[in-house]
PDB file of C-alpha atoms in Angstrom:
ATOM      1  CA  MET A   1     -22.081   5.462  19.521  1.00 62.00           C
ATOM      2  CA  ILE A   2     -20.055   6.885  16.940  1.00 69.00           C
ATOM      3  CA  PRO A   3     -16.432   5.988  17.506  1.00 68.00           C
ATOM      4  CA  LEU A   4     -13.653   8.709  17.367  1.00 70.00           C
ATOM      5  CA  MET A   5     -10.836   8.081  14.799  1.00 71.00           C
ATOM      6  CA  ASP A   6      -8.325   8.124  17.563  1.00 76.00           C
ATOM      7  CA  SER A   7     -10.149   5.059  19.354  1.00 84.00           C
ATOM      8  CA  LEU A   8     -10.164   2.863  16.747  1.00 90.00           C
ATOM      9  CA  PRO A   9      -7.781  -0.131  17.526  1.00 91.00           C
ATOM     10  CA  PHE A  10      -4.722  -1.278  15.438  1.00 90.00           C
ATOM     11  CA  VAL A  11      -3.783  -4.810  14.527  1.00 89.00           C
ATOM     12  CA  THR A  12      -0.176  -3.843  15.247  1.00 91.00           C
ATOM     13  CA  ALA A  13      -1.049  -2.171  18.697  1.00 88.00           C
ATOM     14  CA  ASP A  14       1.942  -4.196  20.186  1.00 91.00           C
ATOM     15  CA  LEU A  15       4.382  -2.523  17.726  1.00 93.00           C
ATOM     16  CA  PRO A  16       5.760   1.149  18.430  1.00 92.00           C
ATOM     17  CA  GLY A  17       4.825   3.601  15.866  1.00 90.00           C
ATOM     18  CA  ILE A  18       6.945   5.833  13.536  1.00 90.00           C
ATOM     19  CA  ARG A  19       5.246   9.302  14.439  1.00 90.00           C
ATOM     20  CA  GLY A  20       5.788  12.161  12.117  1.00 90.00           C
ATOM     21  CA  ARG A  21       3.731  14.707   9.995  1.00 91.00           C
ATOM     22  CA  ILE A  22       1.884  14.349   6.770  1.00 87.00           C
ATOM     23  CA  LYS A  23       0.635  17.171   4.192  1.00 87.00           C
ATOM     24  CA  ALA A  24       3.198  19.565   5.353  1.00 87.00           C
ATOM     25  CA  THR A  25       2.563  20.637   1.406  1.00 89.00           C
ATOM     26  CA  PRO A  26       0.163  19.146  -1.331  1.00 90.00           C
ATOM     27  CA  SER A  27       3.299  17.580  -2.939  1.00 91.00           C
ATOM     28  CA  HIS A  28       3.676  15.577   0.188  1.00 93.00           C
ATOM     29  CA  PHE A  29       0.235  13.700  -0.379  1.00 93.00           C
ATOM     30  CA  VAL A  30      -0.104  12.422  -3.656  1.00 95.00           C
ATOM     31  CA  VAL A  31      -3.284  10.440  -4.979  1.00 95.00           C
ATOM     32  CA  GLU A  32      -3.610   8.889  -8.091  1.00 96.00           C
ATOM     33  CA  GLU A  33      -6.796   7.054  -9.202  1.00 96.00           C
ATOM     34  CA  ILE A  34      -6.163   3.826 -10.747  1.00 95.00           C
ATOM     35  CA  PRO A  35      -9.204   3.487 -13.389  1.00 94.00           C
ATOM     36  CA  LEU A  36     -11.696   0.599 -13.297  1.00 92.00           C
ATOM     37  CA  TYR A  37     -11.871   0.525 -17.427  1.00 93.00           C
ATOM     38  CA  PRO A  38     -10.186   2.544 -20.095  1.00 94.00           C
ATOM     39  CA  PRO A  39     -12.477   4.982 -22.094  1.00 95.00           C
ATOM     40  CA  LEU A  40     -13.404   3.321 -25.312  1.00 95.00           C
ATOM     41  CA  GLY A  41     -12.538   6.345 -27.547  1.00 93.00           C
ATOM     42  CA  ARG A  42     -16.277   6.699 -28.661  1.00 94.00           C
ATOM     43  CA  GLY A  43     -19.349   7.986 -27.039  1.00 95.00           C
ATOM     44  CA  GLU A  44     -21.062  11.314 -25.824  1.00 95.00           C
ATOM     45  CA  HIS A  45     -19.191  11.450 -22.680  1.00 97.00           C
ATOM     46  CA  VAL A  46     -15.460  12.581 -22.477  1.00 97.00           C
ATOM     47  CA  TYR A  47     -13.311  11.264 -19.861  1.00 97.00           C
ATOM     48  CA  VAL A  48     -10.763  13.990 -18.666  1.00 97.00           C
ATOM     49  CA  ARG A  49      -7.925  12.820 -16.430  1.00 97.00           C
ATOM     50  CA  LEU A  50      -6.204  15.729 -14.929  1.00 96.00           C
ATOM     51  CA  ALA A  51      -3.663  16.741 -12.303  1.00 96.00           C
ATOM     52  CA  ARG A  52      -4.730  19.246  -9.507  1.00 95.00           C
ATOM     53  CA  GLU A  53      -4.068  20.749  -6.074  1.00 93.00           C
ATOM     54  CA  GLY A  54      -5.827  22.598  -3.515  1.00 89.00           C
ATOM     55  CA  TRP A  55      -9.347  21.696  -5.056  1.00 91.00           C
ATOM     56  CA  THR A  56     -12.047  19.628  -3.474  1.00 90.00           C
ATOM     57  CA  THR A  57     -13.737  17.349  -5.939  1.00 93.00           C
ATOM     58  CA  ARG A  58     -17.193  19.026  -5.416  1.00 92.00           C
ATOM     59  CA  ALA A  59     -15.646  22.660  -6.361  1.00 94.00           C
ATOM     60  CA  LEU A  60     -13.878  21.210  -9.383  1.00 96.00           C
ATOM     61  CA  GLN A  61     -17.053  19.564 -10.578  1.00 96.00           C
ATOM     62  CA  LYS A  62     -18.745  22.729 -10.330  1.00 96.00           C
ATOM     63  CA  ARG A  63     -16.216  24.757 -12.145  1.00 96.00           C
ATOM     64  CA  LEU A  64     -16.102  22.340 -15.057  1.00 97.00           C
ATOM     65  CA  ALA A  65     -19.889  22.462 -15.086  1.00 97.00           C
ATOM     66  CA  SER A  66     -19.878  26.043 -15.236  1.00 96.00           C
ATOM     67  CA  LEU A  67     -17.097  26.155 -17.929  1.00 96.00           C
ATOM     68  CA  PHE A  68     -18.932  24.001 -20.379  1.00 96.00           C
ATOM     69  CA  SER A  69     -22.569  25.092 -19.532  1.00 95.00           C
ATOM     70  CA  LEU A  70     -23.517  21.830 -18.182  1.00 96.00           C
ATOM     71  CA  ARG A  71     -25.966  20.769 -15.505  1.00 96.00           C
ATOM     72  CA  LEU A  72     -24.004  19.382 -12.428  1.00 94.00           C
ATOM     73  CA  THR A  73     -25.378  15.958 -12.887  1.00 94.00           C
ATOM     74  CA  GLU A  74     -23.596  16.083 -16.346  1.00 96.00           C
ATOM     75  CA  VAL A  75     -20.101  15.918 -14.611  1.00 97.00           C
ATOM     76  CA  GLY A  76     -19.121  12.672 -13.176  1.00 96.00           C
ATOM     77  CA  TYR A  77     -16.425  11.571 -11.238  1.00 96.00           C
ATOM     78  CA  ALA A  78     -15.599   8.072  -9.300  1.00 95.00           C
ATOM     79  CA  GLY A  79     -14.766   9.343  -5.992  1.00 90.00           C
ATOM     80  CA  LEU A  80     -13.968  12.204  -3.647  1.00 87.00           C
ATOM     81  CA  LYS A  81     -10.352  13.203  -3.164  1.00 89.00           C
ATOM     82  CA  ASP A  82      -8.514  15.293  -0.706  1.00 86.00           C
ATOM     83  CA  ARG A  83      -8.230  18.975  -1.160  1.00 87.00           C
ATOM     84  CA  HIS A  84      -4.839  19.410   0.450  1.00 88.00           C
ATOM     85  CA  ALA A  85      -3.129  16.858  -1.716  1.00 92.00           C
ATOM     86  CA  ALA A  86      -1.708  16.670  -5.242  1.00 95.00           C
ATOM     87  CA  VAL A  87      -4.176  14.656  -7.023  1.00 96.00           C
ATOM     88  CA  VAL A  88      -4.577  12.876 -10.309  1.00 97.00           C
ATOM     89  CA  GLN A  89      -8.243  12.186 -10.925  1.00 97.00           C
ATOM     90  CA  THR A  90     -10.933  11.603 -13.879  1.00 97.00           C
ATOM     91  CA  PHE A  91     -13.952  13.529 -14.520  1.00 97.00           C
ATOM     92  CA  SER A  92     -16.562  12.882 -17.233  1.00 97.00           C
ATOM     93  CA  LEU A  93     -18.263  15.780 -19.154  1.00 97.00           C
ATOM     94  CA  HIS A  94     -21.540  15.170 -21.281  1.00 97.00           C
ATOM     95  CA  LEU A  95     -20.171  16.736 -24.450  1.00 95.00           C
ATOM     96  CA  PRO A  96     -21.365  15.105 -27.714  1.00 93.00           C
ATOM     97  CA  HIS A  97     -19.761  17.329 -30.108  1.00 88.00           C
ATOM     98  CA  PRO A  98     -16.421  19.558 -29.355  1.00 88.00           C
ATOM     99  CA  ALA A  99     -13.220  17.828 -30.225  1.00 91.00           C
ATOM    100  CA  GLU A 100     -11.029  16.365 -27.346  1.00 93.00           C
ATOM    101  CA  GLU A 101      -8.085  18.695 -27.996  1.00 93.00           C
ATOM    102  CA  VAL A 102     -10.392  21.783 -27.794  1.00 94.00           C
ATOM    103  CA  ILE A 103     -11.978  20.529 -24.620  1.00 95.00           C
ATOM    104  CA  ALA A 104      -8.358  20.225 -23.019  1.00 95.00           C
ATOM    105  CA  GLU A 105      -7.292  23.609 -24.312  1.00 95.00           C
ATOM    106  CA  CYS A 106     -10.209  24.985 -22.690  1.00 95.00           C
ATOM    107  CA  ILE A 107      -9.893  23.606 -19.342  1.00 95.00           C
ATOM    108  CA  GLU A 108      -6.208  24.376 -19.037  1.00 95.00           C
ATOM    109  CA  GLY A 109      -6.768  27.910 -20.537  1.00 95.00           C
ATOM    110  CA  HIS A 110      -9.300  28.604 -17.582  1.00 96.00           C
ATOM    111  CA  LEU A 111      -8.640  26.467 -14.778  1.00 95.00           C
ATOM    112  CA  PRO A 112      -5.460  25.854 -12.653  1.00 95.00           C
ATOM    113  CA  VAL A 113      -5.044  22.376 -13.633  1.00 95.00           C
ATOM    114  CA  LYS A 114      -3.026  20.271 -16.235  1.00 96.00           C
ATOM    115  CA  VAL A 115      -4.971  17.963 -18.454  1.00 97.00           C
ATOM    116  CA  LEU A 116      -3.406  14.528 -18.888  1.00 97.00           C
ATOM    117  CA  SER A 117      -5.505  12.568 -21.229  1.00 96.00           C
ATOM    118  CA  VAL A 118      -9.018  13.347 -23.000  1.00 96.00           C
ATOM    119  CA  HIS A 119     -10.907  10.357 -24.521  1.00 97.00           C
ATOM    120  CA  ARG A 120     -14.563   9.649 -25.124  1.00 96.00           C
ATOM    121  CA  HIS A 121     -16.791   7.016 -23.671  1.00 96.00           C
ATOM    122  CA  PRO A 122     -20.405   5.894 -23.919  1.00 96.00           C
ATOM    123  CA  HIS A 123     -21.363   6.469 -20.259  1.00 96.00           C
ATOM    124  CA  LYS A 124     -21.127   8.777 -17.567  1.00 96.00           C
ATOM    125  CA  LEU A 125     -18.352   8.054 -15.081  1.00 96.00           C
ATOM    126  CA  ARG A 126     -20.121   6.904 -11.727  1.00 94.00           C
ATOM    127  CA  VAL A 127     -19.167   6.885  -8.003  1.00 90.00           C
ATOM    128  CA  GLY A 128     -17.209   3.701  -7.437  1.00 88.00           C
ATOM    129  CA  HIS A 129     -16.270   3.093 -10.999  1.00 92.00           C
ATOM    130  CA  LEU A 130     -12.434   3.076  -9.948  1.00 91.00           C
ATOM    131  CA  TRP A 131     -10.149   0.087  -9.075  1.00 89.00           C
ATOM    132  CA  GLY A 132      -8.249   1.844  -6.287  1.00 90.00           C
ATOM    133  CA  ASN A 133      -6.091   4.840  -5.201  1.00 93.00           C
ATOM    134  CA  ARG A 134      -2.219   4.833  -5.340  1.00 95.00           C
ATOM    135  CA  PHE A 135      -0.780   7.028  -2.869  1.00 94.00           C
ATOM    136  CA  ARG A 136       2.927   8.424  -2.237  1.00 94.00           C
ATOM    137  CA  ILE A 137       3.269  10.269   0.944  1.00 93.00           C
ATOM    138  CA  VAL A 138       5.953  11.954   2.616  1.00 93.00           C
ATOM    139  CA  LEU A 139       6.503  11.689   6.164  1.00 90.00           C
ATOM    140  CA  GLN A 140       8.286  14.652   8.128  1.00 90.00           C
ATOM    141  CA  CYS A 141       9.578  14.527  11.549  1.00 90.00           C
ATOM    142  CA  ALA A 142       9.406  10.927  12.142  1.00 89.00           C
ATOM    143  CA  SER A 143      11.287   9.124  15.110  1.00 90.00           C
ATOM    144  CA  PRO A 144      14.729   8.249  14.502  1.00 90.00           C
ATOM    145  CA  GLU A 145      14.003   4.434  14.437  1.00 92.00           C
ATOM    146  CA  ALA A 146      11.228   5.160  11.819  1.00 92.00           C
ATOM    147  CA  MET A 147      12.568   2.758   9.010  1.00 93.00           C
ATOM    148  CA  GLN A 148      13.091  -0.148  11.290  1.00 94.00           C
ATOM    149  CA  ARG A 149       9.690   0.260  13.022  1.00 95.00           C
ATOM    150  CA  ALA A 150       7.836   0.678   9.625  1.00 93.00           C
ATOM    151  CA  GLU A 151       9.748  -2.433   8.370  1.00 95.00           C
ATOM    152  CA  ALA A 152       8.327  -4.288  11.241  1.00 95.00           C
ATOM    153  CA  ILE A 153       4.836  -2.929  10.842  1.00 94.00           C
ATOM    154  CA  ALA A 154       4.844  -3.879   7.279  1.00 94.00           C
ATOM    155  CA  ARG A 155       5.994  -7.264   8.130  1.00 94.00           C
ATOM    156  CA  ALA A 156       2.991  -7.704  10.385  1.00 93.00           C
ATOM    157  CA  ILE A 157       0.539  -6.052   7.999  1.00 92.00           C
ATOM    158  CA  GLN A 158       1.857  -8.432   5.257  1.00 90.00           C
ATOM    159  CA  ALA A 159       0.985 -11.551   7.505  1.00 87.00           C
ATOM    160  CA  CYS A 160      -2.359 -10.757   8.721  1.00 87.00           C
ATOM    161  CA  GLY A 161      -3.742  -7.805   6.535  1.00 88.00           C
ATOM    162  CA  VAL A 162      -4.757  -4.264   7.399  1.00 89.00           C
ATOM    163  CA  PRO A 163      -8.307  -3.206   8.711  1.00 92.00           C
ATOM    164  CA  ASN A 164      -9.501  -1.152   5.920  1.00 91.00           C
ATOM    165  CA  TYR A 165     -11.121   1.845   8.177  1.00 92.00           C
ATOM    166  CA  PHE A 166     -12.835   4.754   6.424  1.00 90.00           C
ATOM    167  CA  GLY A 167     -10.370   7.810   6.997  1.00 86.00           C
ATOM    168  CA  ARG A 168     -10.745  11.092   8.542  1.00 83.00           C
ATOM    169  CA  GLN A 169     -11.338  12.698   5.392  1.00 80.00           C
ATOM    170  CA  ARG A 170     -14.829  10.829   5.211  1.00 85.00           C
ATOM    171  CA  PHE A 171     -15.979  12.803   8.242  1.00 87.00           C
ATOM    172  CA  GLY A 172     -15.272  16.293   7.477  1.00 82.00           C
ATOM    173  CA  ARG A 173     -12.966  19.157   8.256  1.00 79.00           C
ATOM    174  CA  THR A 174     -14.726  19.288  11.801  1.00 84.00           C
ATOM    175  CA  GLY A 175     -15.259  15.625  12.289  1.00 84.00           C
ATOM    176  CA  ASP A 176     -18.879  15.677  12.953  1.00 87.00           C
ATOM    177  CA  ASN A 177     -20.358  14.588   9.538  1.00 90.00           C
ATOM    178  CA  ALA A 178     -21.373  11.149  10.796  1.00 90.00           C
ATOM    179  CA  GLN A 179     -22.999  12.729  13.940  1.00 88.00           C
ATOM    180  CA  ARG A 180     -24.869  15.102  11.377  1.00 89.00           C
ATOM    181  CA  GLY A 181     -25.734  12.079   9.324  1.00 88.00           C
ATOM    182  CA  GLU A 182     -27.138  10.348  12.197  1.00 87.00           C
ATOM    183  CA  GLU A 183     -29.188  13.307  13.239  1.00 87.00           C
ATOM    184  CA  LEU A 184     -30.688  13.318   9.625  1.00 85.00           C
ATOM    185  CA  LEU A 185     -32.292  10.110  10.179  1.00 81.00           C
ATOM    186  CA  THR A 186     -34.416  11.368  13.082  1.00 79.00           C
ATOM    187  CA  THR A 187     -35.729  14.626  11.436  1.00 78.00           C
ATOM    188  CA  SER A 188     -38.893  14.723   9.475  1.00 57.00           C
ATOM    189  CA  ARG A 189     -36.974  15.754   6.063  1.00 62.00           C
ATOM    190  CA  LEU A 190     -36.386  13.116   3.360  1.00 59.00           C
ATOM    191  CA  PRO A 191     -32.802  11.798   4.422  1.00 59.00           C
ATOM    192  CA  GLY A 192     -30.352  12.287   1.587  1.00 59.00           C
ATOM    193  CA  SER A 193     -32.500  14.336  -0.749  1.00 65.00           C
ATOM    194  CA  SER A 194     -29.533  16.617  -1.409  1.00 79.00           C
ATOM    195  CA  TRP A 195     -26.053  16.377  -2.225  1.00 78.00           C
ATOM    196  CA  LYS A 196     -25.037  17.205   1.241  1.00 82.00           C
ATOM    197  CA  GLY A 197     -27.479  14.981   2.734  1.00 84.00           C
ATOM    198  CA  ARG A 198     -26.203  12.151   0.944  1.00 84.00           C
ATOM    199  CA  LEU A 199     -22.730  13.222   2.039  1.00 86.00           C
ATOM    200  CA  LEU A 200     -23.556  13.262   5.655  1.00 89.00           C
ATOM    201  CA  LEU A 201     -25.501   9.921   5.498  1.00 89.00           C
ATOM    202  CA  SER A 202     -22.606   8.197   3.579  1.00 89.00           C
ATOM    203  CA  ALA A 203     -20.355   9.528   6.663  1.00 91.00           C
ATOM    204  CA  TYR A 204     -22.875   7.779   8.996  1.00 92.00           C
ATOM    205  CA  GLN A 205     -22.864   4.615   7.054  1.00 93.00           C
ATOM    206  CA  ALA A 206     -18.847   4.929   7.238  1.00 93.00           C
ATOM    207  CA  ALA A 207     -18.762   5.429  11.004  1.00 93.00           C
ATOM    208  CA  LEU A 208     -21.127   2.437  11.460  1.00 94.00           C
ATOM    209  CA  PHE A 209     -18.646   0.281   9.275  1.00 95.00           C
ATOM    210  CA  ASN A 210     -15.653   1.394  11.293  1.00 95.00           C
ATOM    211  CA  ALA A 211     -17.562   0.737  14.589  1.00 94.00           C
ATOM    212  CA  TRP A 212     -18.349  -2.866  13.189  1.00 95.00           C
ATOM    213  CA  LEU A 213     -14.638  -3.510  12.149  1.00 95.00           C
ATOM    214  CA  ALA A 214     -13.289  -2.194  15.579  1.00 94.00           C
ATOM    215  CA  GLU A 215     -15.728  -4.415  17.411  1.00 94.00           C
ATOM    216  CA  ARG A 216     -14.385  -7.580  15.469  1.00 94.00           C
ATOM    217  CA  ILE A 217     -10.839  -6.615  16.408  1.00 94.00           C
ATOM    218  CA  ARG A 218     -11.363  -6.316  19.865  1.00 93.00           C
ATOM    219  CA  ARG A 219     -13.331  -9.798  20.001  1.00 94.00           C
ATOM    220  CA  GLY A 220     -10.206 -11.240  18.345  1.00 92.00           C
ATOM    221  CA  TRP A 221     -12.053 -12.181  15.112  1.00 94.00           C
ATOM    222  CA  PHE A 222      -9.961 -10.107  12.764  1.00 94.00           C
ATOM    223  CA  LEU A 223      -8.320 -13.302  11.272  1.00 93.00           C
ATOM    224  CA  SER A 224     -11.323 -15.441  11.489  1.00 93.00           C
ATOM    225  CA  LEU A 225     -14.061 -16.481   9.152  1.00 94.00           C
ATOM    226  CA  LEU A 226     -17.379 -16.463  10.660  1.00 95.00           C
ATOM    227  CA  SER A 227     -20.715 -18.104   9.764  1.00 94.00           C
ATOM    228  CA  GLY A 228     -22.981 -15.328   8.319  1.00 94.00           C
ATOM    229  CA  ASP A 229     -19.846 -13.425   6.960  1.00 95.00           C
ATOM    230  CA  ILE A 230     -20.461 -12.121   3.227  1.00 95.00           C
ATOM    231  CA  ALA A 231     -16.986 -13.384   1.770  1.00 95.00           C
ATOM    232  CA  LYS A 232     -15.334 -12.122  -1.531  1.00 94.00           C
ATOM    233  CA  LYS A 233     -13.531 -14.116  -3.898  1.00 94.00           C
ATOM    234  CA  TRP A 234     -10.012 -12.152  -4.854  1.00 89.00           C
ATOM    235  CA  ASP A 235      -9.676 -13.569  -8.251  1.00 88.00           C
ATOM    236  CA  THR A 236     -13.564 -12.743  -9.448  1.00 88.00           C
ATOM    237  CA  GLY A 237     -14.661 -10.348  -6.998  1.00 85.00           C
ATOM    238  CA  GLY A 238     -17.888 -12.584  -6.366  1.00 92.00           C
ATOM    239  CA  LEU A 239     -19.746 -12.355  -3.292  1.00 93.00           C
ATOM    240  CA  PHE A 240     -21.145 -15.398  -1.282  1.00 95.00           C
ATOM    241  CA  GLU A 241     -22.423 -16.116   2.553  1.00 95.00           C
ATOM    242  CA  VAL A 242     -20.337 -18.006   4.509  1.00 95.00           C
ATOM    243  CA  GLU A 243     -22.520 -21.087   5.865  1.00 94.00           C
ATOM    244  CA  ASP A 244     -19.803 -23.144   7.200  1.00 93.00           C
ATOM    245  CA  GLU A 245     -16.548 -21.405   8.298  1.00 92.00           C
ATOM    246  CA  ARG A 246     -14.668 -24.642   8.756  1.00 93.00           C
ATOM    247  CA  ARG A 247     -15.283 -25.602   5.218  1.00 95.00           C
ATOM    248  CA  GLU A 248     -14.106 -22.018   3.875  1.00 95.00           C
ATOM    249  CA  TRP A 249     -11.284 -21.783   6.226  1.00 95.00           C
ATOM    250  CA  PRO A 250      -8.544 -23.623   3.751  1.00 95.00           C
ATOM    251  CA  ARG A 251      -9.621 -20.881   0.983  1.00 94.00           C
ATOM    252  CA  PHE A 252      -9.202 -17.826   3.565  1.00 93.00           C
ATOM    253  CA  GLN A 253      -5.781 -19.189   4.682  1.00 91.00           C
ATOM    254  CA  ARG A 254      -4.749 -19.195   1.261  1.00 91.00           C
ATOM    255  CA  LYS A 255      -6.064 -15.799   0.731  1.00 89.00           C
ATOM    256  CA  GLU A 256      -8.552 -16.932  -2.030  1.00 94.00           C
ATOM    257  CA  ILE A 257     -11.408 -15.313  -0.412  1.00 95.00           C
ATOM    258  CA  THR A 258     -11.704 -12.619   2.506  1.00 93.00           C
ATOM    259  CA  TYR A 259     -14.695 -11.447   4.593  1.00 94.00           C
ATOM    260  CA  THR A 260     -16.276  -7.873   3.855  1.00 94.00           C
ATOM    261  CA  GLY A 261     -18.024  -5.375   6.096  1.00 93.00           C
ATOM    262  CA  PRO A 262     -21.552  -4.103   5.956  1.00 93.00           C
ATOM    263  CA  ILE A 263     -22.433  -0.712   4.579  1.00 90.00           C
ATOM    264  CA  TYR A 264     -25.844  -0.192   6.306  1.00 89.00           C
ATOM    265  CA  GLY A 265     -28.488   1.160   4.162  1.00 85.00           C
ATOM    266  CA  PHE A 266     -32.054   0.111   2.923  1.00 81.00           C
ATOM    267  CA  ARG A 267     -30.340  -2.489   0.510  1.00 80.00           C
ATOM    268  CA  MET A 268     -28.885  -4.346   3.601  1.00 79.00           C
TER     269      MET A 268
END
């Protein structure tokens, strides 16, 4: 059964929330990609870091491809970003010859975006090639005690961590992408053979991850390390299977390692 976002448990369920409204305007929800690596300054691909509002990542990918007469697969990005937000995001364009400044002028002359930097790199930017995202969020109509409540919640999260659920944007405007992805697996068509199919299947994977994490919280195992967990080393990112939770428990307490969650698919 696919869990609804409103049914997912919090680790701070005993603390009162702050209420409020987000995304009243795009400038109230700022998302900035943190690159995984800097472009090397050479190569056939051009990494364009730009600021935009009111665009989905997919729509901007199509416009950039059309602008430079590229195939859609020749325009790369590290991750999908919210349409209703002020976004700083990087795209890669397979353009071996034009000068970087010419590319920047062409983009700003034809698209309602601001180009922040243009640098070359040997390889295409691919999904997952980012360290993370930095957010700045304005909350409107919060409760009068919002700051005190938020500080209490923050202290609790600093002590125990936060469940890293996939958010609403992963499940589409009407929230049914995961269900549609599940239905793909029961048809005779090849699942995920199109961009839309892959998107729906990734939503289903996200819903299964959320269900797993919610169940772990309900069973009281959020702050526990279990045999069979796939753990991650914070310093190197290396993964290993936990064979003896008692042996690994001191490192878990010192926040040197953490358990990870499953992304279900053929590689699992």
